[in-house]
Every structure is written in structure tokens, then in C-alpha cells.
């Protein structure tokens, strides 16, 4: 870890992985009192990718996403000196998912740790990675966002279960001689007073009195959809407006706003309030649902590979989630 200080940061490549399995709205119609019409109108989701949890886990997706990014970067994995993985659904609390995927892809010996910031996790992690590289503490960093949300869903809960899917995405970053490249603005925040709107209790004592009637199984995600919705609509707009104001960028100077995919109504509300062109705000929630920390890097990989991140134009990552947390990251590309 001896990169020169005051360097820039270049994204060498991106990768992603989603499971083959699909859970459609028609499948939910057979399982629950719901309808395709309700789900599409209220969320924009038509299907989500789901792991076969008897054979695979978030670790599988994380490893594949990182391997894809390393292959695309065309560098030896041994050159990676730090792996950061954002997840709230790691196979185990110890070891970290990051430590296992680092050794699985051939980067054993790299520093490795997980970041827990729920759906904001990947944006937190890439902000950290950029700061560490710019400080000269690492030269080549892999950042992964993954969540196996279906491992923490109670499929009897019709409000929560229809929203989530499984996915992972990754980027490989490297120090660059041009200090203008990389994250030119970042913001991260959290407000723990709202934690009870979105949480995963391990045991009965974790459950606040206000949620005691909730029948969701222990170990599964609990959500106050209305509260999260209100928070998200406001925060999404605030975070994007803050990023534009602090960088003095106008919306048309931005290549893409890569937003956490939680609900099409949340994305559209922010887009309309700020006046962003629909072509600048990527949406894949119809096909993948909300994959928590996997959502932003999955979008980024799909945009990157499709050539939709315009060279020389900044792009903006935005997310919010459990904690409650929120984060933005503005990137200047070569
Ligand atoms: O990454 C962050 C994670 N979470 C989020 O971003 C979630 C944010 N919140 C939301 O996206 C929305 O609040 C939901 C999609 C979860 C719910 O949509 P809503 O428009 O806020 O619905 P609601 O909670 O106000 O419920 C309206 C009705 C209720 O019935 P009653 O009380 O009016 O009879 C619900 O029981 O819809 C009912 N409902 C459903 N009906 C059919 C709730 N879930 C379903 C369902 N199918 N799956």
C-alpha cells in the first residue's frame, strides 16, 4: 500500500452477477393476496432474481461479480491490495464476505473488510475506497456491493416480499496520475432515530414496542413502507440537489444519475422535482426489484458495459436505506 499521495482514481472495470432464478408477479399472485397490477402500479417491479439458497448465497454472487470486474480490468488479482464489500446479508458475521471473496479470486493477502450501510452500502464503500486511494494508502481496490435479500425475507409478508431480489456488482479502482479523476464530491449521512422503519431483528428483545404486533419471522426484514417512502422521496431529492450544488454541475452536464432501485415512484418523484431527463436516470427495477447493496453497482455495471457512461462527463451515484442512511458520490471519468 504505497501509492503516491494526492493521486486521482480511475475505474478500471465493473462487473455484476445475478442468479438465474426469477420470481415474477404471477408467481406472487399464486402465493399471496396480491396482483400484478398492484405491484406494477405501486413499485414498478415485474420480476426479481432469486438465489437457490440450498446451493448458493450472496457470497457466490459477490465472488462472480468481482471476478467479472477483474477479468474486464485485465489485471492479475494479486495486484489488488484492498477489498471492501458492502452487504447486510453476509453468510457469517465472521469472517467478512470481503475476506472470503478476496482469497477466492486470487487476492489473498489484500486487506479486506465489510461495510454495513444497507442499501447505501455500495456508495459508502466506493466513497471510502476513493478516499483511501487518494490518501496513498492503497493503489488497486476492489469494491463489491451484494445482498441476498431473499435469505432475509418472510414470504408471508406481502408488503416486503414483493420488493426484493438478489444481486451483486463490483468495480476495480486504481490510483491514477491525473488528480482530477475519481470521486470529486461525496456525502454520507445517517439518522439512527429512524432505525425502526427498516430493520432485521435477531431476537425478540430487538423489536421495539411499536412493532410488537408485527408477525414477521425473527431474522427477517421488517419495514414500515410508508415511513421509508416519505424519507426516501425527500432524501433522494435533497442528496441529488446537494451533489449538484456542491460540484456546481447542472443536470445536463451529468452523464447518468445511478440511483438505488427501491421503487419507481421514489425515483420518478426525485427525477421530476429536479427536472432530470428520463434518459439520464437508469431504471432496471422492473427486472431485478430492490437488491439493497447490490442495486447501485448492478446498474453501474449495466450502464458501463452498454457504453452509457459518457467519457469525460461526471456520473452520480445515489442511495438511501436502513439505518436510516443515505449517500452520494460524484465521479469524474477520463
Ligand atoms: O431500499 C429501501 C427499502 N424500502 C423501500 O424503499 C420501501 C418504500 N416504500 C414503498 O415502496 C411503499 O410504501 C410500498 C410499495 C412498500 C407500499 O406501497 P404504498 O402505496 O405505500 O401502500 P400502503 O402501504 O399504503 O398500502 C396500501 C394498501 C394497504 O391496504 P389497505 O390498508 O388500504 O386495505 C396494504 O395492505 O395496499 C395493501 N398492500 C398490498 N396489496 C396488494 C400492501 N402490500 C400489498 C401487496 N399487494 N403486495
Coordinates of C-alpha atoms and ligand atoms in Angstrom, one line a residue:
X1 CA 0.0 0.0 0.0
X2 CA 2.4 2.6 -1.2
X3 CA 0.7 4.7 -3.9
X4 CA 1.8 8.3 -4.3
X5 CA -0.4 10.7 -2.3
X6 CA -2.7 13.2 -3.9
X7 CA -3.4 10.9 -6.8
X8 CA -6.6 10.6 -8.8
X9 CA -8.7 7.4 -9.1
X10 CA -9.7 5.6 -12.2
X11 CA -12.4 2.9 -12.5
X12 CA -10.6 0.2 -14.4
X13 CA -13.7 -2.0 -14.9
X14 CA -17.0 -3.1 -13.5
X15 CA -18.7 -6.5 -13.0
X16 CA -22.0 -7.9 -11.8
X17 CA -23.8 -11.2 -11.1
X18 CA -27.5 -12.1 -10.7
X19 CA -29.0 -15.6 -10.1
X20 CA -30.7 -17.4 -12.9
X21 CA -33.9 -17.9 -10.9
X22 CA -36.8 -15.5 -11.5
X23 CA -39.8 -14.7 -9.2
X24 CA -42.5 -13.0 -11.3
X25 CA -45.5 -11.1 -10.1
X26 CA -47.6 -14.0 -11.5
X27 CA -45.7 -16.3 -9.0
X28 CA -46.6 -13.9 -6.2
X29 CA -50.3 -14.0 -7.3
X30 CA -50.2 -17.8 -6.6
X31 CA -48.5 -17.3 -3.2
X32 CA -50.1 -14.2 -1.7
X33 CA -53.2 -12.0 -1.7
X34 CA -51.7 -9.6 -4.3
X35 CA -51.8 -8.8 -8.0
X36 CA -49.5 -8.0 -10.9
X37 CA -51.4 -4.7 -11.3
X38 CA -50.9 -3.6 -7.7
X39 CA -47.2 -4.5 -7.7
X40 CA -46.5 -2.7 -11.0
X41 CA -48.5 0.4 -10.1
X42 CA -47.1 0.8 -6.6
X43 CA -43.5 -0.3 -7.2
X44 CA -42.7 -0.7 -11.0
X45 CA -41.4 -4.2 -10.3
X46 CA -42.3 -7.1 -12.7
X47 CA -39.8 -9.8 -11.6
X48 CA -36.8 -10.3 -9.4
X49 CA -33.8 -12.6 -9.5
X50 CA -33.7 -15.2 -6.6
X51 CA -30.9 -17.4 -5.4
X52 CA -31.4 -21.1 -4.8
X53 CA -30.3 -20.8 -1.2
X54 CA -29.7 -24.6 -0.9
X55 CA -26.9 -24.2 -3.3
X56 CA -25.6 -20.6 -3.3
X57 CA -25.6 -17.4 -1.3
X58 CA -24.6 -13.8 -1.5
X59 CA -21.0 -14.9 -1.3
X60 CA -21.5 -16.8 -4.6
X61 CA -22.8 -13.6 -6.4
X62 CA -20.1 -11.4 -4.8
X63 CA -17.3 -13.7 -6.0
X64 CA -18.8 -13.8 -9.5
X65 CA -19.3 -10.1 -9.7
X66 CA -15.7 -9.4 -8.6
X67 CA -14.3 -12.0 -10.9
X68 CA -16.2 -10.4 -13.8
X69 CA -14.7 -7.0 -12.9
X70 CA -11.2 -8.4 -12.6
X71 CA -11.5 -10.1 -16.0
X72 CA -12.7 -6.9 -17.6
X73 CA -9.9 -4.9 -15.9
X74 CA -7.5 -7.5 -17.3
X75 CA -5.2 -7.3 -14.3
X76 CA -3.8 -10.0 -12.1
X77 CA -5.9 -10.3 -8.9
X78 CA -2.7 -10.3 -6.9
X79 CA -2.4 -6.6 -7.7
X80 CA -5.5 -5.8 -5.6
X81 CA -4.4 -4.5 -2.2
X82 CA -7.8 -3.8 -0.6
X83 CA -11.3 -5.4 -1.0
X84 CA -14.3 -3.7 0.5
X85 CA -17.6 -5.5 0.4
X86 CA -20.9 -3.8 1.2
X87 CA -23.6 -6.2 2.5
X88 CA -26.1 -6.8 5.2
X89 CA -26.6 -10.5 4.2
X90 CA -23.1 -11.9 4.6
X91 CA -23.1 -15.7 5.1
X92 CA -21.4 -15.2 8.5
X93 CA -20.7 -12.2 10.8
X94 CA -17.1 -13.5 11.0
X95 CA -15.3 -14.0 8.6
X96 CA -16.3 -11.0 6.5
X97 CA -17.6 -11.6 3.0
X98 CA -14.7 -9.4 1.7
X99 CA -12.0 -11.7 3.2
X100 CA -13.5 -14.8 1.6
X101 CA -14.1 -13.3 -1.9
X102 CA -10.6 -11.7 -1.8
X103 CA -9.0 -15.1 -1.4
X104 CA -11.5 -16.8 -3.8
X105 CA -10.5 -14.5 -6.7
X106 CA -6.7 -14.8 -6.0
X107 CA -6.2 -11.6 -3.9
X108 CA -5.4 -13.3 -0.6
X109 CA -3.2 -11.0 1.4
X110 CA -5.1 -7.9 0.4
X111 CA -6.8 -6.0 3.3
X112 CA -10.5 -6.9 3.4
X113 CA -13.5 -5.7 5.3
X114 CA -17.3 -5.4 5.0
X115 CA -19.3 -2.2 5.2
X116 CA -22.8 -2.3 6.7
X117 CA -25.0 0.6 5.5
X118 CA -27.9 -1.4 4.0
X119 CA -29.0 -0.1 0.6
X120 CA -26.5 2.8 0.9
X121 CA -23.6 0.3 1.4
X122 CA -22.0 0.3 -2.0
X123 CA -22.0 4.1 -2.2
X124 CA -20.4 4.3 1.3
X125 CA -17.9 1.7 0.2
X126 CA -16.8 3.3 -3.0
X127 CA -16.5 6.7 -1.2
X128 CA -14.2 5.0 1.3
X129 CA -12.2 3.3 -1.4
X130 CA -11.7 6.6 -3.3
X131 CA -10.6 8.3 -0.1
X132 CA -8.1 5.5 0.8
X133 CA -6.6 5.6 -2.7
X134 CA -6.3 9.4 -2.7
X135 CA -4.6 9.3 0.7
X136 CA -2.0 6.9 -0.8
X137 CA -2.8 4.0 1.4
X138 CA -3.8 1.7 -1.4
X139 CA -3.2 1.5 -5.1
X140 CA -5.7 -1.0 -6.5
X141 CA -9.0 -1.5 -4.7
X142 CA -12.0 -3.8 -5.4
X143 CA -15.4 -2.6 -4.2
X144 CA -18.3 -5.0 -4.1
X145 CA -22.0 -4.5 -3.2
X146 CA -24.0 -7.6 -2.7
X147 CA -27.2 -8.6 -1.0
X148 CA -29.1 -11.9 -0.9
X149 CA -32.3 -10.3 0.2
X150 CA -34.3 -13.4 -0.3
X151 CA -32.4 -15.0 2.6
X152 CA -34.0 -12.5 5.0
X153 CA -37.5 -12.2 3.6
X154 CA -40.6 -13.7 5.2
X155 CA -42.7 -14.6 2.2
X156 CA -45.8 -14.3 4.3
X157 CA -45.3 -10.5 4.4
X158 CA -46.8 -9.3 1.2
X159 CA -45.6 -5.7 1.5
X160 CA -41.9 -6.6 2.0
X161 CA -41.6 -9.8 -0.1
X162 CA -42.6 -8.4 -3.4
X163 CA -39.9 -5.7 -3.3
X164 CA -36.7 -7.6 -3.0
X165 CA -34.3 -9.6 -5.2
X166 CA -30.7 -10.9 -5.1
X167 CA -27.7 -9.3 -7.0
X168 CA -24.1 -8.2 -6.7
X169 CA -22.0 -5.7 -8.5
X170 CA -18.3 -4.7 -8.3
X171 CA -15.7 -2.2 -9.5
X172 CA -12.0 -2.3 -9.6
X173 CA -10.3 1.1 -8.9
X174 CA -6.7 2.2 -9.4
X175 CA -4.7 5.2 -8.4
X176 CA -4.2 7.5 -11.4
X177 CA -1.6 10.2 -12.1
X178 CA -4.5 12.6 -13.0
X179 CA -5.8 14.0 -9.7
X180 CA -8.9 15.3 -11.4
X181 CA -10.2 11.8 -12.0
X182 CA -12.3 9.9 -9.4
X183 CA -14.7 10.9 -6.8
X184 CA -15.0 14.7 -7.0
X185 CA -17.7 15.0 -4.3
X186 CA -19.1 12.6 -1.8
X187 CA -21.7 12.9 1.0
X188 CA -22.7 10.2 3.6
X189 CA -25.2 10.5 6.3
X190 CA -27.2 8.5 8.8
X191 CA -30.1 9.1 11.2
X192 CA -30.4 6.3 13.7
X193 CA -33.6 7.7 15.2
X194 CA -35.4 6.2 12.2
X195 CA -33.9 2.7 12.6
X196 CA -37.2 1.1 13.4
X197 CA -38.6 1.8 9.9
X198 CA -36.3 -0.8 8.3
X199 CA -34.6 -3.5 10.4
X200 CA -33.7 -7.1 10.8
X201 CA -34.2 -8.3 14.4
X202 CA -32.1 -11.3 15.6
X203 CA -34.1 -11.8 18.8
X204 CA -37.3 -10.7 20.4
X205 CA -35.6 -8.0 22.5
X206 CA -34.6 -6.2 19.4
X207 CA -38.2 -5.4 18.5
X208 CA -39.5 -2.0 19.6
X209 CA -42.9 -1.9 21.4
X210 CA -44.4 -0.1 18.4
X211 CA -43.7 -3.2 16.2
X212 CA -44.6 -5.9 18.7
X213 CA -47.8 -6.9 16.8
X214 CA -45.8 -7.5 13.6
X215 CA -45.9 -11.2 12.8
X216 CA -42.8 -11.2 10.5
X217 CA -40.4 -14.1 11.5
X218 CA -37.3 -13.2 13.6
X219 CA -34.2 -12.8 11.4
X220 CA -36.3 -11.4 8.6
X221 CA -36.6 -7.8 7.3
X222 CA -39.3 -5.6 8.8
X223 CA -40.3 -2.4 7.1
X224 CA -42.7 0.5 7.7
X225 CA -43.2 1.1 4.0
X226 CA -44.9 4.4 4.3
X227 CA -42.2 5.9 6.6
X228 CA -39.4 4.7 4.4
X229 CA -41.3 6.0 1.3
X230 CA -41.6 9.5 2.8
X231 CA -38.0 9.5 3.9
X232 CA -36.7 8.3 0.6
X233 CA -38.7 10.7 -1.6
X234 CA -37.3 13.7 0.4
X235 CA -33.8 12.4 0.8
X236 CA -33.3 11.3 -2.8
X237 CA -34.1 14.8 -4.0
X238 CA -32.0 16.5 -1.2
X239 CA -29.0 14.3 -1.9
X240 CA -29.0 14.9 -5.7
X241 CA -29.6 18.7 -5.3
X242 CA -26.7 18.8 -2.7
X243 CA -24.3 17.0 -5.1
X244 CA -25.2 19.3 -8.0
X245 CA -24.9 22.4 -5.9
X246 CA -21.5 21.4 -4.3
X247 CA -20.0 20.4 -7.6
X248 CA -21.6 23.4 -9.5
X249 CA -22.8 20.9 -12.1
X250 CA -26.0 21.4 -14.0
X251 CA -28.1 18.3 -14.7
X252 CA -27.2 18.3 -18.4
X253 CA -23.5 18.2 -17.5
X254 CA -24.0 14.8 -15.8
X255 CA -23.8 11.6 -17.8
X256 CA -26.0 9.4 -15.6
X257 CA -27.7 9.5 -12.2
X258 CA -27.2 5.9 -10.9
X259 CA -29.9 5.6 -8.3
X260 CA -30.7 2.9 -5.8
X261 CA -33.6 0.9 -7.2
X262 CA -36.2 0.8 -4.4
X263 CA -39.5 1.9 -6.0
X264 CA -40.1 3.5 -9.4
X265 CA -42.3 6.1 -7.7
X266 CA -39.4 7.2 -5.5
X267 CA -37.1 7.5 -8.5
X268 CA -39.7 9.3 -10.6
X269 CA -40.6 11.7 -7.8
X270 CA -37.0 12.9 -7.4
X271 CA -36.4 13.0 -11.2
X272 CA -39.5 15.1 -11.8
X273 CA -38.8 17.5 -8.9
X274 CA -35.2 18.2 -10.0
X275 CA -36.2 18.2 -13.7
X276 CA -33.8 15.4 -14.9
X277 CA -34.3 13.9 -18.3
X278 CA -35.5 10.3 -18.1
X279 CA -32.6 9.1 -20.3
X280 CA -30.2 10.3 -17.5
X281 CA -31.8 8.2 -14.8
X282 CA -31.3 4.5 -15.3
X283 CA -34.0 2.1 -14.2
X284 CA -33.8 -1.7 -14.0
X285 CA -36.2 -2.2 -11.0
X286 CA -38.7 -3.9 -13.3
X287 CA -36.4 -6.8 -13.9
X288 CA -34.5 -7.0 -10.6
X289 CA -36.5 -5.4 -7.8
X290 CA -34.6 -3.9 -4.9
X291 CA -31.3 -5.8 -4.3
X292 CA -30.1 -3.5 -1.5
X293 CA -26.3 -3.0 -1.7
X294 CA -26.3 -4.9 -5.0
X295 CA -28.6 -2.4 -6.7
X296 CA -26.4 0.6 -7.5
X297 CA -23.3 -1.4 -8.7
X298 CA -25.6 -3.7 -10.8
X299 CA -26.9 -0.6 -12.5
X300 CA -23.4 0.9 -12.9
X301 CA -22.1 -2.3 -14.5
X302 CA -25.0 -2.5 -16.9
X303 CA -24.5 1.2 -17.9
X304 CA -20.7 0.8 -18.1
X305 CA -20.9 -2.2 -20.4
X306 CA -23.5 -0.6 -22.5
X307 CA -21.2 2.4 -23.0
X308 CA -23.8 4.8 -21.4
X309 CA -21.3 6.4 -19.0
X310 CA -20.1 9.1 -21.3
X311 CA -16.3 9.6 -21.3
X312 CA -15.3 12.9 -19.8
X313 CA -18.7 13.5 -18.2
X314 CA -19.3 13.0 -14.5
X315 CA -21.8 10.5 -13.2
X316 CA -23.6 10.5 -9.9
X317 CA -24.3 7.5 -7.6
X318 CA -27.2 8.0 -5.1
X319 CA -28.6 5.6 -2.4
X320 CA -30.6 5.5 0.8
X321 CA -31.6 2.7 3.1
X322 CA -31.7 1.1 6.5
X323 CA -30.1 2.9 9.4
X324 CA -31.5 5.2 8.1
X325 CA -28.6 6.0 5.8
X326 CA -28.0 8.0 2.6
X327 CA -25.1 8.7 0.4
X328 CA -24.0 10.3 -2.9
X329 CA -20.8 10.0 -4.9
X330 CA -19.9 12.1 -8.0
X331 CA -17.3 10.6 -10.3
X332 CA -15.2 12.3 -13.0
X333 CA -14.3 9.8 -15.7
X334 CA -11.4 10.2 -18.2
Ligands
LIG1 O1 -34.3 0.2 0.0 C1 -35.3 0.7 0.9 C2 -36.4 -0.3 1.1 N1 -37.7 0.0 1.1 C3 -38.4 0.9 0.3 O2 -37.9 1.6 -0.4 C4 -39.9 0.9 0.5 C5 -40.5 2.2 0.5 N2 -42.0 2.1 0.5 C6 -42.7 1.6 -0.6 O3 -42.1 1.4 -1.6 C7 -44.2 1.6 -0.5 O4 -44.6 2.1 0.8 C8 -44.7 0.1 -0.6 C9 -44.5 -0.4 -2.0 C10 -44.0 -0.8 0.3 C11 -46.2 0.1 -0.3 O5 -46.9 1.0 -1.2 P1 -47.9 2.0 -0.6 O6 -48.5 2.7 -1.8 O7 -47.2 2.9 0.4 O8 -49.0 1.1 0.1 P2 -49.6 1.1 1.6 O9 -48.5 0.6 2.5 O10 -50.2 2.5 1.8 O11 -50.7 0.1 1.5 C12 -51.9 0.4 0.7 C13 -52.7 -0.9 0.7 C14 -52.9 -1.5 2.1 O12 -54.2 -2.0 2.2 P3 -55.4 -1.2 3.0 O13 -54.9 -1.0 4.4 O14 -55.5 0.1 2.2 O15 -56.6 -2.0 2.8 C15 -52.0 -2.7 2.1 O16 -52.3 -3.7 3.0 O17 -52.1 -1.9 -0.1 C16 -52.0 -3.1 0.7 N3 -50.9 -3.9 0.3 C17 -50.9 -4.7 -0.8 N4 -51.9 -5.1 -1.6 C18 -51.6 -5.9 -2.6 C19 -49.6 -3.9 0.8 N5 -48.8 -4.7 0.1 C20 -49.6 -5.3 -0.9 C21 -49.4 -6.2 -1.9 N6 -50.4 -6.5 -2.7 N7 -48.2 -6.8 -2.1

